[in-house]
Amino acid sequence: MPSLTHYLTVLSAVAVGSVVADVNPNAQGACDDTHGGQDACGPNGSEAWLNTGLNGEGWNPPFLDINGLKHISLEDYYNGVGRSCRQYDQYFKSSGEKYNIDPAILAFLAMQESSCNADAGGPTPGLMQCEPRNCQNGKSSCQYPIQDNVDCGAHVLRAALDNAGGNAVRAIGSYNGWFIKGFGLNGGKGITVDYPCSAEGRRNGAPQNLDYLHETLN
């Protein structure tokens, strides 16, 4: 699991020094000064809102259009906490153009998934931590070349966005293994706060990060 330092770094993705993103008018509980804790919030909504249902009958993701997300520019990100991602800029932009995804979103995901480390290992290796079965290069692995790994991540996110009608909250959550009701997991419910560490959750791989949406979107 990523360290606390990693989480705090990602939490700063949309607030670098005096550079902050505009508040999303479609997001409940949004704030222009990203922070964590009990009342965690950022420009794309409060964590409680993004995690709707997690403490109840299962995650019921609110809708935020992928094309309406608020975030700082890539250049501002690279000049701040995302400096380790700058070396991969060409890959984010190439995959973004190929899959019609804002390259900044791909950079934010890469930071969340691997701390922007293309050599990161594990069962889902590489910069985007993309499952080998989703490789688009016809091979059994796509950690390298790096472009193949970013293409893999962008493909997975694009498929999730298309399946979710462009809902960034649902699609980005699914990238980390979040699910809604009807997926045949958790007794037919969406993911809940106790699921990742349950027996079933452990059988289904690495536990989901329940701060993932806030850390990635805010």
Short mmCIF file of C-alpha atoms in Angstrom, two decimals:
data_model
loop_
_atom_site.label_atom_id
_atom_site.label_comp_id
_atom_site.label_asym_id
_atom_site.label_seq_id
_atom_site.Cartn_x
_atom_site.Cartn_y
_atom_site.Cartn_z
CA MET A 1 0.00 0.00 0.00
CA PRO A 2 1.24 3.56 -0.65
CA SER A 3 2.73 5.42 2.30
CA LEU A 4 1.14 8.27 4.22
CA THR A 5 3.67 10.58 2.57
CA HIS A 6 2.42 9.42 -0.82
CA TYR A 7 -1.20 10.10 0.17
CA LEU A 8 -0.36 13.59 1.37
CA THR A 9 1.50 14.26 -1.86
CA VAL A 10 -1.46 13.22 -3.97
CA LEU A 11 -3.83 15.24 -1.81
CA SER A 12 -1.91 18.30 -2.96
CA ALA A 13 -2.39 17.54 -6.66
CA VAL A 14 -4.78 20.40 -7.25
CA ALA A 15 -3.37 22.89 -4.77
CA VAL A 16 0.29 23.70 -5.29
CA GLY A 17 1.39 26.72 -3.29
CA SER A 18 -0.86 29.57 -4.34
CA VAL A 19 -2.03 27.71 -7.45
CA VAL A 20 -5.52 26.33 -6.89
CA ALA A 21 -8.24 25.00 -9.15
CA ASP A 22 -11.61 26.67 -9.59
CA VAL A 23 -14.45 25.14 -7.59
CA ASN A 24 -16.69 22.82 -9.58
CA PRO A 25 -20.25 24.22 -9.48
CA ASN A 26 -21.67 20.72 -9.98
CA ALA A 27 -19.89 19.21 -6.98
CA GLN A 28 -21.44 19.15 -3.52
CA GLY A 29 -19.27 20.25 -0.63
CA ALA A 30 -16.56 21.59 -2.94
CA CYS A 31 -13.90 23.91 -1.53
CA ASP A 32 -11.06 25.82 -3.14
CA ASP A 33 -8.49 24.86 -0.50
CA THR A 34 -7.97 21.10 -0.76
CA HIS A 35 -7.60 19.41 2.61
CA GLY A 36 -8.06 16.01 4.19
CA GLY A 37 -9.35 14.91 7.55
CA GLN A 38 -12.89 14.59 8.80
CA ASP A 39 -14.28 17.26 6.48
CA ALA A 40 -12.03 16.51 3.50
CA CYS A 41 -12.88 18.43 0.36
CA GLY A 42 -11.45 19.99 -2.77
CA PRO A 43 -12.59 21.63 -6.03
CA ASN A 44 -14.47 18.53 -7.18
CA GLY A 45 -16.48 17.97 -4.03
CA SER A 46 -16.28 16.73 -0.47
CA GLU A 47 -14.96 13.25 0.20
CA ALA A 48 -18.24 12.37 1.90
CA TRP A 49 -20.12 13.27 -1.29
CA LEU A 50 -17.73 11.41 -3.60
CA ASN A 51 -18.03 8.36 -1.33
CA THR A 52 -21.84 8.46 -1.12
CA GLY A 53 -23.18 5.15 0.23
CA LEU A 54 -19.81 3.80 1.32
CA ASN A 55 -20.89 3.82 4.98
CA GLY A 56 -24.38 2.52 4.21
CA GLU A 57 -25.95 0.27 1.61
CA GLY A 58 -23.08 0.50 -0.84
CA TRP A 59 -21.34 3.08 -2.97
CA ASN A 60 -23.73 5.11 -5.11
CA PRO A 61 -21.44 7.45 -7.05
CA PRO A 62 -22.71 10.96 -7.75
CA PHE A 63 -22.31 12.27 -11.29
CA LEU A 64 -19.48 14.53 -12.38
CA ASP A 65 -18.86 14.91 -16.10
CA ILE A 66 -15.29 13.96 -17.00
CA ASN A 67 -15.15 17.04 -19.22
CA GLY A 68 -16.21 19.33 -16.37
CA LEU A 69 -13.59 18.42 -13.78
CA LYS A 70 -11.70 21.30 -12.21
CA HIS A 71 -7.94 21.01 -11.76
CA ILE A 72 -4.72 22.95 -12.09
CA SER A 73 -2.81 22.91 -15.36
CA LEU A 74 -0.30 20.19 -16.15
CA GLU A 75 2.51 22.74 -16.11
CA ASP A 76 1.56 23.92 -12.62
CA TYR A 77 1.32 20.30 -11.52
CA TYR A 78 4.75 19.49 -12.92
CA ASN A 79 6.19 22.55 -11.21
CA GLY A 80 4.84 21.34 -7.87
CA VAL A 81 4.10 17.95 -6.36
CA GLY A 82 3.89 16.33 -9.80
CA ARG A 83 7.50 17.05 -10.71
CA SER A 84 8.28 13.31 -10.93
CA CYS A 85 5.57 12.96 -13.58
CA ARG A 86 7.04 15.52 -15.98
CA GLN A 87 9.40 12.98 -17.55
CA TYR A 88 6.33 11.07 -18.81
CA ASP A 89 4.53 14.07 -20.26
CA GLN A 90 4.81 12.87 -23.87
CA TYR A 91 3.16 9.57 -22.95
CA PHE A 92 0.25 11.18 -21.11
CA LYS A 93 -0.37 13.51 -24.04
CA SER A 94 -0.13 10.75 -26.65
CA SER A 95 -2.52 8.43 -24.79
CA GLY A 96 -4.80 11.33 -23.94
CA GLU A 97 -5.16 12.18 -27.60
CA LYS A 98 -5.66 8.55 -28.59
CA TYR A 99 -8.38 7.89 -26.00
CA ASN A 100 -9.85 11.39 -25.73
CA ILE A 101 -8.85 11.88 -22.10
CA ASP A 102 -7.36 15.00 -20.55
CA PRO A 103 -3.65 14.12 -20.12
CA ALA A 104 -3.69 15.82 -16.71
CA ILE A 105 -6.11 13.16 -15.47
CA LEU A 106 -3.70 10.46 -16.64
CA ALA A 107 -0.85 12.20 -14.81
CA PHE A 108 -2.91 12.42 -11.61
CA LEU A 109 -3.74 8.70 -11.90
CA ALA A 110 -0.10 7.82 -12.45
CA MET A 111 0.87 9.69 -9.29
CA GLN A 112 -1.88 7.96 -7.36
CA GLU A 113 -1.05 4.50 -8.70
CA SER A 114 2.75 4.42 -8.74
CA SER A 115 4.02 7.80 -7.49
CA CYS A 116 4.89 8.32 -11.17
CA ASN A 117 7.38 5.45 -11.15
CA ALA A 118 7.40 3.44 -14.38
CA ASP A 119 9.45 0.73 -12.66
CA ALA A 120 6.83 0.06 -9.97
CA GLY A 121 6.15 -3.66 -9.64
CA GLY A 122 3.38 -5.84 -8.26
CA PRO A 123 0.64 -7.83 -9.99
CA THR A 124 -0.36 -4.70 -11.92
CA PRO A 125 3.05 -3.26 -12.77
CA GLY A 126 4.15 -0.04 -14.35
CA LEU A 127 3.41 3.66 -14.31
CA MET A 128 -0.37 3.21 -14.47
CA GLN A 129 -0.47 -0.09 -12.50
CA CYS A 130 -2.53 -1.58 -15.32
CA GLU A 131 -3.57 -5.23 -15.21
CA PRO A 132 -1.68 -7.24 -17.85
CA ARG A 133 -4.95 -8.68 -19.18
CA ASN A 134 -5.85 -5.16 -20.31
CA CYS A 135 -2.70 -4.64 -22.37
CA GLN A 136 -3.44 -3.24 -25.80
CA ASN A 137 -0.15 -4.32 -27.38
CA GLY A 138 -1.12 -7.97 -27.86
CA LYS A 139 1.40 -9.11 -25.26
CA SER A 140 1.05 -10.67 -21.82
CA SER A 141 2.74 -7.67 -20.20
CA CYS A 142 2.91 -3.98 -20.99
CA GLN A 143 4.97 -2.44 -18.22
CA TYR A 144 7.40 -1.48 -20.97
CA PRO A 145 7.60 0.35 -23.30
CA ILE A 146 6.17 3.06 -21.06
CA GLN A 147 3.83 4.27 -23.79
CA ASP A 148 2.20 0.84 -23.85
CA ASN A 149 1.54 1.03 -20.12
CA VAL A 150 0.00 4.49 -20.33
CA ASP A 151 -2.09 3.32 -23.30
CA CYS A 152 -3.26 0.42 -21.14
CA GLY A 153 -4.33 2.73 -18.33
CA ALA A 154 -6.01 5.16 -20.72
CA HIS A 155 -7.86 2.29 -22.41
CA VAL A 156 -9.17 1.03 -19.07
CA LEU A 157 -10.27 4.51 -18.02
CA ARG A 158 -11.92 5.23 -21.37
CA ALA A 159 -13.85 1.94 -21.23
CA ALA A 160 -14.98 2.78 -17.69
CA LEU A 161 -16.04 6.28 -18.74
CA ASP A 162 -18.03 4.96 -21.69
CA ASN A 163 -19.69 2.38 -19.44
CA ALA A 164 -20.52 5.07 -16.88
CA GLY A 165 -21.90 7.61 -19.33
CA GLY A 166 -18.96 9.94 -18.79
CA ASN A 167 -19.23 9.90 -14.99
CA ALA A 168 -15.71 10.64 -13.76
CA VAL A 169 -16.51 9.60 -10.17
CA ARG A 170 -17.71 6.13 -11.08
CA ALA A 171 -15.02 5.57 -13.73
CA ILE A 172 -12.08 6.68 -11.61
CA GLY A 173 -13.37 4.68 -8.65
CA SER A 174 -13.57 1.57 -10.83
CA TYR A 175 -9.92 2.06 -11.79
CA ASN A 176 -9.12 1.25 -8.15
CA GLY A 177 -11.55 -1.65 -8.01
CA TRP A 178 -14.58 0.19 -6.64
CA PHE A 179 -17.93 -1.22 -7.74
CA ILE A 180 -21.63 -0.44 -7.58
CA LYS A 181 -24.54 -2.76 -6.80
CA GLY A 182 -25.24 -5.56 -9.21
CA PHE A 183 -21.61 -6.63 -9.74
CA GLY A 184 -22.06 -9.87 -7.81
CA LEU A 185 -19.80 -8.75 -4.97
CA ASN A 186 -20.45 -7.75 -1.36
CA GLY A 187 -23.82 -9.49 -1.29
CA GLY A 188 -24.95 -7.64 -4.39
CA LYS A 189 -24.27 -4.22 -2.87
CA GLY A 190 -21.78 -1.62 -3.96
CA ILE A 191 -18.46 -1.41 -2.18
CA THR A 192 -18.75 -0.49 1.50
CA VAL A 193 -16.22 0.75 4.01
CA ASP A 194 -15.71 -2.71 5.52
CA TYR A 195 -15.41 -4.58 2.21
CA PRO A 196 -11.67 -4.15 1.39
CA CYS A 197 -10.56 -5.96 4.54
CA SER A 198 -13.32 -8.59 4.50
CA ALA A 199 -12.56 -12.19 3.56
CA GLU A 200 -14.16 -11.69 0.15
CA GLY A 201 -12.37 -8.41 -0.38
CA ARG A 202 -8.99 -9.95 0.42
CA ARG A 203 -9.63 -12.77 -2.03
CA ASN A 204 -10.19 -10.19 -4.75
CA GLY A 205 -6.72 -8.65 -4.58
CA ALA A 206 -5.11 -5.66 -2.93
CA PRO A 207 -7.54 -3.67 -0.74
CA GLN A 208 -9.10 -0.63 -2.36
CA ASN A 209 -7.97 2.76 -1.10
CA LEU A 210 -11.12 4.35 0.31
CA ASP A 211 -9.59 7.82 -0.03
CA TYR A 212 -8.86 7.21 -3.71
CA LEU A 213 -11.52 9.48 -5.17
CA HIS A 214 -10.67 12.44 -2.97
CA GLU A 215 -6.95 11.99 -3.53
CA THR A 216 -7.29 11.71 -7.31
CA LEU A 217 -10.04 14.23 -8.02
CA ASN A 218 -9.05 16.84 -5.47
#
